Amino acid sequence: MAVDSRTSQVRVARRTQQFAAEVALITTAIVLYFVVRGLIHTRIDAAFRNAEYVVELERLGGFFVEPELQAAVAGHGWLVDAVSYFYIYGHWPVVLATLLWLLIRHRDAYRTVRNAILISGAIGLVIFAVFPVAPPRFLPLYGFVDTVTEQTSAYRVLQPPAFVNQYAAVPSLHFGWNLLMGIAIATLAGHWAMRLFGWLMPLAMLASIVLTANHYLLDGLAGGVIALLGLLIACRRTKGFLSTTEGRKSAPSDS
């Protein structure tokens, strides 16, 4: 009996250490991501030239519709409020909560998603360095409005220039990482409502980054592709996601 008790205590201690180590790893990675991104030398002139290039590229592709989309929702105050607040509160709280859930309930999937974040983040930092891009909110001549700052200045204050490169619009990992969380939730959640949330949440974030003038549509596409590339590489290095059936069997209390 005493041996079983000591074995159980050792297991709990080991799991606690593993949990603390994983939390420390992902927290350190996120902090380093912002520090490195903020320390990258920002070439403002190049960032605005590249922004014009993105606009021209979208025009050639026939999908430079962001100003029209913003104008369409401008008359609906509740919708403007919704996308602005979802942009603010629908990213890090969702990302961190999902990672915590995966760490506790789905260790294999957690490792895969964690690695996908690290890989896509590294790719993003390289692009930020070689291809700085001013976000739409810095181009009011096109009719863009920074709805997030109009709602509250707190979000910008919480991301000071020392830690955030304001000219790193491409790619949008704001969307890309939400996409990774959505895939994990839609694949592994036990309740249909949570799986539906997993499908719809990334789409809501894509709408938010565009309708708040923080990113172009092309940014979202690039962020999604890079996040999926990170996921593909991560799946090759780990067991990947559990199957949907296995995930639901292992999470009966998700309902």
mmCIF file of C-alpha atoms in Angstrom:
data_model
loop_
_atom_site.group_PDB
_atom_site.id
_atom_site.type_symbol
_atom_site.label_atom_id
_atom_site.label_comp_id
_atom_site.label_asym_id
_atom_site.label_seq_id
_atom_site.Cartn_x
_atom_site.Cartn_y
_atom_site.Cartn_z
ATOM 1 C CA MET A 1 0.000 0.000 0.000
ATOM 2 C CA ALA A 2 2.811 2.367 0.938
ATOM 3 C CA VAL A 3 4.645 1.472 -2.269
ATOM 4 C CA ASP A 4 1.545 2.263 -4.341
ATOM 5 C CA SER A 5 1.191 5.588 -2.536
ATOM 6 C CA ARG A 6 4.820 6.532 -3.196
ATOM 7 C CA THR A 7 4.469 5.476 -6.848
ATOM 8 C CA SER A 8 1.383 7.640 -7.194
ATOM 9 C CA GLN A 9 3.183 10.590 -5.600
ATOM 10 C CA VAL A 10 6.127 10.159 -7.958
ATOM 11 C CA ARG A 11 3.788 10.101 -10.961
ATOM 12 C CA VAL A 12 2.006 13.247 -9.796
ATOM 13 C CA ALA A 13 5.322 15.003 -9.187
ATOM 14 C CA ARG A 14 6.611 13.946 -12.607
ATOM 15 C CA ARG A 15 3.469 15.148 -14.351
ATOM 16 C CA THR A 16 3.610 18.418 -12.453
ATOM 17 C CA GLN A 17 7.208 18.933 -13.552
ATOM 18 C CA GLN A 18 6.357 18.107 -17.156
ATOM 19 C CA PHE A 19 3.398 20.468 -17.055
ATOM 20 C CA ALA A 20 5.505 23.293 -15.595
ATOM 21 C CA ALA A 21 8.241 22.676 -18.157
ATOM 22 C CA GLU A 22 5.805 22.845 -21.064
ATOM 23 C CA VAL A 23 4.184 26.021 -19.752
ATOM 24 C CA ALA A 24 7.620 27.588 -19.317
ATOM 25 C CA LEU A 25 8.646 26.520 -22.834
ATOM 26 C CA ILE A 26 5.623 27.934 -24.654
ATOM 27 C CA THR A 27 5.655 31.115 -22.526
ATOM 28 C CA THR A 28 9.357 31.670 -23.238
ATOM 29 C CA ALA A 29 8.799 31.026 -26.955
ATOM 30 C CA ILE A 30 5.983 33.575 -27.119
ATOM 31 C CA VAL A 31 7.991 36.207 -25.246
ATOM 32 C CA LEU A 32 11.039 35.632 -27.457
ATOM 33 C CA TYR A 33 8.841 35.844 -30.537
ATOM 34 C CA PHE A 34 7.666 39.316 -29.576
ATOM 35 C CA VAL A 35 11.104 40.469 -28.418
ATOM 36 C CA VAL A 36 12.854 39.342 -31.612
ATOM 37 C CA ARG A 37 10.036 40.699 -33.754
ATOM 38 C CA GLY A 38 10.262 44.034 -31.987
ATOM 39 C CA LEU A 39 14.042 44.220 -32.241
ATOM 40 C CA ILE A 40 14.062 43.683 -35.993
ATOM 41 C CA HIS A 41 15.207 46.896 -37.695
ATOM 42 C CA THR A 42 12.082 48.407 -39.197
ATOM 43 C CA ARG A 43 12.497 50.014 -42.585
ATOM 44 C CA ILE A 44 9.457 52.267 -42.663
ATOM 45 C CA ASP A 45 9.870 53.425 -46.275
ATOM 46 C CA ALA A 46 10.227 49.834 -47.444
ATOM 47 C CA ALA A 47 7.239 48.811 -45.332
ATOM 48 C CA PHE A 48 4.989 51.341 -47.074
ATOM 49 C CA ARG A 49 6.350 50.426 -50.501
ATOM 50 C CA ASN A 50 5.678 46.780 -49.784
ATOM 51 C CA ALA A 51 2.175 47.644 -48.571
ATOM 52 C CA GLU A 52 1.502 49.310 -51.920
ATOM 53 C CA TYR A 53 2.878 46.192 -53.599
ATOM 54 C CA VAL A 54 0.444 44.020 -51.610
ATOM 55 C CA VAL A 55 -2.442 46.300 -52.581
ATOM 56 C CA GLU A 56 -1.421 46.168 -56.241
ATOM 57 C CA LEU A 57 -1.071 42.389 -56.096
ATOM 58 C CA GLU A 58 -4.569 42.080 -54.660
ATOM 59 C CA ARG A 59 -5.897 44.429 -57.321
ATOM 60 C CA LEU A 60 -4.332 42.303 -60.053
ATOM 61 C CA GLY A 61 -5.941 39.261 -58.460
ATOM 62 C CA GLY A 62 -9.273 41.066 -58.255
ATOM 63 C CA PHE A 63 -9.657 40.735 -54.496
ATOM 64 C CA PHE A 64 -8.655 44.122 -53.107
ATOM 65 C CA VAL A 65 -11.996 44.469 -51.353
ATOM 66 C CA GLU A 66 -10.934 45.328 -47.800
ATOM 67 C CA PRO A 67 -11.996 49.032 -47.931
ATOM 68 C CA GLU A 68 -15.392 48.044 -49.327
ATOM 69 C CA LEU A 69 -15.818 45.400 -46.630
ATOM 70 C CA GLN A 70 -14.974 47.906 -43.918
ATOM 71 C CA ALA A 71 -17.380 50.445 -45.401
ATOM 72 C CA ALA A 72 -20.124 47.816 -45.527
ATOM 73 C CA VAL A 73 -19.954 47.154 -41.784
ATOM 74 C CA ALA A 74 -19.225 50.738 -40.725
ATOM 75 C CA GLY A 75 -22.924 51.535 -40.428
ATOM 76 C CA HIS A 76 -23.501 48.625 -38.044
ATOM 77 C CA GLY A 77 -21.992 49.685 -34.748
ATOM 78 C CA TRP A 78 -22.592 46.353 -33.053
ATOM 79 C CA LEU A 79 -20.725 44.527 -35.814
ATOM 80 C CA VAL A 80 -17.787 46.938 -35.675
ATOM 81 C CA ASP A 81 -17.672 46.436 -31.907
ATOM 82 C CA ALA A 82 -17.857 42.665 -32.298
ATOM 83 C CA VAL A 83 -14.975 42.320 -34.759
ATOM 84 C CA SER A 84 -12.837 44.814 -32.849
ATOM 85 C CA TYR A 85 -13.251 43.073 -29.517
ATOM 86 C CA PHE A 86 -12.852 39.642 -31.065
ATOM 87 C CA TYR A 87 -9.568 40.812 -32.594
ATOM 88 C CA ILE A 88 -8.431 41.899 -29.125
ATOM 89 C CA TYR A 89 -9.743 39.055 -26.994
ATOM 90 C CA GLY A 90 -10.170 36.214 -29.476
ATOM 91 C CA HIS A 91 -6.494 35.565 -30.077
ATOM 92 C CA TRP A 92 -4.225 35.032 -27.073
ATOM 93 C CA PRO A 93 -6.981 33.903 -24.671
ATOM 94 C CA VAL A 94 -8.100 31.301 -27.238
ATOM 95 C CA VAL A 95 -4.545 30.233 -28.099
ATOM 96 C CA LEU A 96 -3.443 29.863 -24.474
ATOM 97 C CA ALA A 97 -6.655 28.170 -23.322
ATOM 98 C CA THR A 98 -6.469 25.689 -26.197
ATOM 99 C CA LEU A 99 -2.819 24.886 -25.526
ATOM 100 C CA LEU A 100 -3.595 24.344 -21.837
ATOM 101 C CA TRP A 101 -6.486 22.028 -22.727
ATOM 102 C CA LEU A 102 -4.284 20.071 -25.122
ATOM 103 C CA LEU A 103 -1.492 19.828 -22.566
ATOM 104 C CA ILE A 104 -3.861 18.392 -19.973
ATOM 105 C CA ARG A 105 -6.046 16.189 -22.161
ATOM 106 C CA HIS A 106 -4.195 15.450 -25.415
ATOM 107 C CA ARG A 107 -0.426 15.382 -24.924
ATOM 108 C CA ASP A 108 0.475 14.121 -28.413
ATOM 109 C CA ALA A 109 -1.658 16.779 -30.071
ATOM 110 C CA TYR A 110 -0.220 19.417 -27.734
ATOM 111 C CA ARG A 111 3.324 18.613 -28.806
ATOM 112 C CA THR A 112 2.310 18.779 -32.452
ATOM 113 C CA VAL A 113 0.533 22.126 -32.109
ATOM 114 C CA ARG A 114 3.327 23.544 -29.958
ATOM 115 C CA ASN A 115 5.892 22.610 -32.578
ATOM 116 C CA ALA A 116 3.685 23.998 -35.354
ATOM 117 C CA ILE A 117 3.572 27.339 -33.519
ATOM 118 C CA LEU A 118 7.335 27.383 -33.050
ATOM 119 C CA ILE A 119 8.008 26.485 -36.686
ATOM 120 C CA SER A 120 5.507 28.924 -38.178
ATOM 121 C CA GLY A 121 6.690 31.630 -35.782
ATOM 122 C CA ALA A 122 10.285 31.166 -36.932
ATOM 123 C CA ILE A 123 9.220 31.375 -40.580
ATOM 124 C CA GLY A 124 7.176 34.488 -39.781
ATOM 125 C CA LEU A 125 10.141 36.218 -38.158
ATOM 126 C CA VAL A 126 12.239 35.693 -41.286
ATOM 127 C CA ILE A 127 9.515 37.195 -43.459
ATOM 128 C CA PHE A 128 9.042 40.128 -41.089
ATOM 129 C CA ALA A 129 12.756 40.862 -41.399
ATOM 130 C CA VAL A 130 13.079 40.670 -45.183
ATOM 131 C CA PHE A 131 9.627 41.909 -46.194
ATOM 132 C CA PRO A 132 8.273 44.542 -43.764
ATOM 133 C CA VAL A 133 4.732 45.620 -44.607
ATOM 134 C CA ALA A 134 2.666 48.496 -43.214
ATOM 135 C CA PRO A 135 -0.784 47.298 -42.104
ATOM 136 C CA PRO A 136 -3.941 48.682 -43.740
ATOM 137 C CA ARG A 137 -4.668 50.909 -40.744
ATOM 138 C CA PHE A 138 -1.614 52.983 -41.746
ATOM 139 C CA LEU A 139 -3.112 53.666 -45.185
ATOM 140 C CA PRO A 140 -6.136 55.914 -44.488
ATOM 141 C CA LEU A 141 -6.057 57.241 -48.068
ATOM 142 C CA TYR A 142 -7.633 53.961 -49.134
ATOM 143 C CA GLY A 143 -10.415 54.447 -46.641
ATOM 144 C CA PHE A 144 -9.077 52.157 -43.928
ATOM 145 C CA VAL A 145 -10.090 52.845 -40.319
ATOM 146 C CA ASP A 146 -8.277 51.499 -37.251
ATOM 147 C CA THR A 147 -11.392 50.317 -35.408
ATOM 148 C CA VAL A 148 -9.417 48.632 -32.618
ATOM 149 C CA THR A 149 -7.784 51.896 -31.515
ATOM 150 C CA GLU A 150 -11.130 53.659 -31.869
ATOM 151 C CA GLN A 151 -12.579 51.188 -29.376
ATOM 152 C CA THR A 152 -9.733 51.331 -26.881
ATOM 153 C CA SER A 153 -6.106 52.404 -26.826
ATOM 154 C CA ALA A 154 -5.319 49.730 -24.234
ATOM 155 C CA TYR A 155 -4.555 47.076 -26.857
ATOM 156 C CA ARG A 156 -1.879 49.233 -28.508
ATOM 157 C CA VAL A 157 -0.496 50.255 -25.115
ATOM 158 C CA LEU A 158 -0.183 46.618 -24.076
ATOM 159 C CA GLN A 159 1.925 45.998 -27.190
ATOM 160 C CA PRO A 160 4.538 48.796 -27.046
ATOM 161 C CA PRO A 161 6.894 49.370 -30.007
ATOM 162 C CA ALA A 162 9.794 47.815 -28.090
ATOM 163 C CA PHE A 163 8.043 44.455 -28.292
ATOM 164 C CA VAL A 164 5.956 44.760 -31.445
ATOM 165 C CA ASN A 165 7.045 45.526 -34.966
ATOM 166 C CA GLN A 166 4.251 47.730 -36.269
ATOM 167 C CA TYR A 167 5.342 46.971 -39.834
ATOM 168 C CA ALA A 168 4.948 43.202 -39.725
ATOM 169 C CA ALA A 169 1.575 42.782 -41.375
ATOM 170 C CA VAL A 170 2.654 39.846 -43.551
ATOM 171 C CA PRO A 171 2.054 37.061 -42.642
ATOM 172 C CA SER A 172 -0.860 37.220 -40.217
ATOM 173 C CA LEU A 173 0.004 34.676 -37.561
ATOM 174 C CA HIS A 174 -2.792 36.319 -35.612
ATOM 175 C CA PHE A 175 -4.997 34.317 -37.973
ATOM 176 C CA GLY A 176 -2.589 31.447 -38.601
ATOM 177 C CA TRP A 177 -2.289 30.445 -34.959
ATOM 178 C CA ASN A 178 -6.045 30.726 -34.455
ATOM 179 C CA LEU A 179 -6.381 28.378 -37.417
ATOM 180 C CA LEU A 180 -4.136 25.855 -35.656
ATOM 181 C CA MET A 181 -6.261 26.116 -32.510
ATOM 182 C CA GLY A 182 -9.425 25.680 -34.564
ATOM 183 C CA ILE A 183 -8.080 22.520 -36.206
ATOM 184 C CA ALA A 184 -7.165 21.064 -32.813
ATOM 185 C CA ILE A 185 -10.559 21.883 -31.292
ATOM 186 C CA ALA A 186 -12.559 20.673 -34.311
ATOM 187 C CA THR A 187 -10.560 17.434 -34.347
ATOM 188 C CA LEU A 188 -10.431 16.558 -30.668
ATOM 189 C CA ALA A 189 -13.352 18.212 -28.840
ATOM 190 C CA GLY A 190 -16.014 15.838 -27.568
ATOM 191 C CA HIS A 191 -19.056 18.104 -27.824
ATOM 192 C CA TRP A 192 -20.498 19.155 -31.175
ATOM 193 C CA ALA A 193 -20.733 22.773 -30.016
ATOM 194 C CA MET A 194 -17.006 22.884 -29.330
ATOM 195 C CA ARG A 195 -16.249 21.258 -32.680
ATOM 196 C CA LEU A 196 -18.443 23.869 -34.361
ATOM 197 C CA PHE A 197 -16.523 26.559 -32.482
ATOM 198 C CA GLY A 198 -13.319 25.047 -33.827
ATOM 199 C CA TRP A 199 -14.571 25.400 -37.390
ATOM 200 C CA LEU A 200 -16.050 28.892 -37.064
ATOM 201 C CA MET A 201 -13.531 30.593 -34.777
ATOM 202 C CA PRO A 202 -10.714 30.887 -37.369
ATOM 203 C CA LEU A 203 -13.187 32.302 -39.900
ATOM 204 C CA ALA A 204 -14.297 34.871 -37.333
ATOM 205 C CA MET A 205 -10.656 35.829 -36.723
ATOM 206 C CA LEU A 206 -10.020 36.157 -40.466
ATOM 207 C CA ALA A 207 -12.990 38.518 -40.685
ATOM 208 C CA SER A 208 -11.729 40.438 -37.646
ATOM 209 C CA ILE A 209 -8.185 41.006 -38.886
ATOM 210 C CA VAL A 210 -9.545 42.366 -42.178
ATOM 211 C CA LEU A 211 -12.501 44.390 -40.896
ATOM 212 C CA THR A 212 -10.362 46.075 -38.234
ATOM 213 C CA ALA A 213 -7.791 47.113 -40.893
ATOM 214 C CA ASN A 214 -4.995 45.237 -39.156
ATOM 215 C CA HIS A 215 -4.295 42.889 -42.049
ATOM 216 C CA TYR A 216 -4.958 42.446 -45.737
ATOM 217 C CA LEU A 217 -6.704 39.390 -47.118
ATOM 218 C CA LEU A 218 -3.355 38.313 -48.550
ATOM 219 C CA ASP A 219 -1.884 38.412 -45.038
ATOM 220 C CA GLY A 220 -4.509 36.007 -43.802
ATOM 221 C CA LEU A 221 -3.844 33.635 -46.700
ATOM 222 C CA ALA A 222 -0.087 33.789 -46.048
ATOM 223 C CA GLY A 223 -0.552 33.282 -42.308
ATOM 224 C CA GLY A 224 -2.820 30.311 -42.860
ATOM 225 C CA VAL A 225 -0.450 28.675 -45.344
ATOM 226 C CA ILE A 226 2.565 29.152 -43.059
ATOM 227 C CA ALA A 227 0.657 27.816 -40.040
ATOM 228 C CA LEU A 228 -0.418 24.740 -42.020
ATOM 229 C CA LEU A 229 3.145 24.273 -43.261
ATOM 230 C CA GLY A 230 4.324 24.371 -39.651
ATOM 231 C CA LEU A 231 1.642 21.831 -38.756
ATOM 232 C CA LEU A 232 2.676 19.546 -41.617
ATOM 233 C CA ILE A 233 6.318 19.624 -40.528
ATOM 234 C CA ALA A 234 5.341 19.119 -36.885
ATOM 235 C CA CYS A 235 3.149 16.129 -37.747
ATOM 236 C CA ARG A 236 6.124 14.485 -39.439
ATOM 237 C CA ARG A 237 8.168 14.853 -36.259
ATOM 238 C CA THR A 238 5.548 13.704 -33.757
ATOM 239 C CA LYS A 239 2.587 11.353 -33.665
ATOM 240 C CA GLY A 240 0.407 14.188 -34.883
ATOM 241 C CA PHE A 241 -3.215 14.599 -33.963
ATOM 242 C CA LEU A 242 -5.128 11.712 -32.553
ATOM 243 C CA SER A 243 -7.910 10.522 -34.793
ATOM 244 C CA THR A 244 -11.246 12.215 -34.254
ATOM 245 C CA THR A 245 -12.697 9.019 -32.788
ATOM 246 C CA GLU A 246 -9.777 8.501 -30.401
ATOM 247 C CA GLY A 247 -9.868 12.149 -29.376
ATOM 248 C CA ARG A 248 -13.538 12.040 -28.505
ATOM 249 C CA LYS A 249 -13.191 8.787 -26.609
ATOM 250 C CA SER A 250 -10.413 10.259 -24.523
ATOM 251 C CA ALA A 251 -12.378 13.410 -23.720
ATOM 252 C CA PRO A 252 -15.828 12.397 -22.477
ATOM 253 C CA SER A 253 -16.013 15.361 -20.131
ATOM 254 C CA ASP A 254 -15.720 17.927 -22.949
ATOM 255 C CA SER A 255 -19.505 17.874 -23.322
#
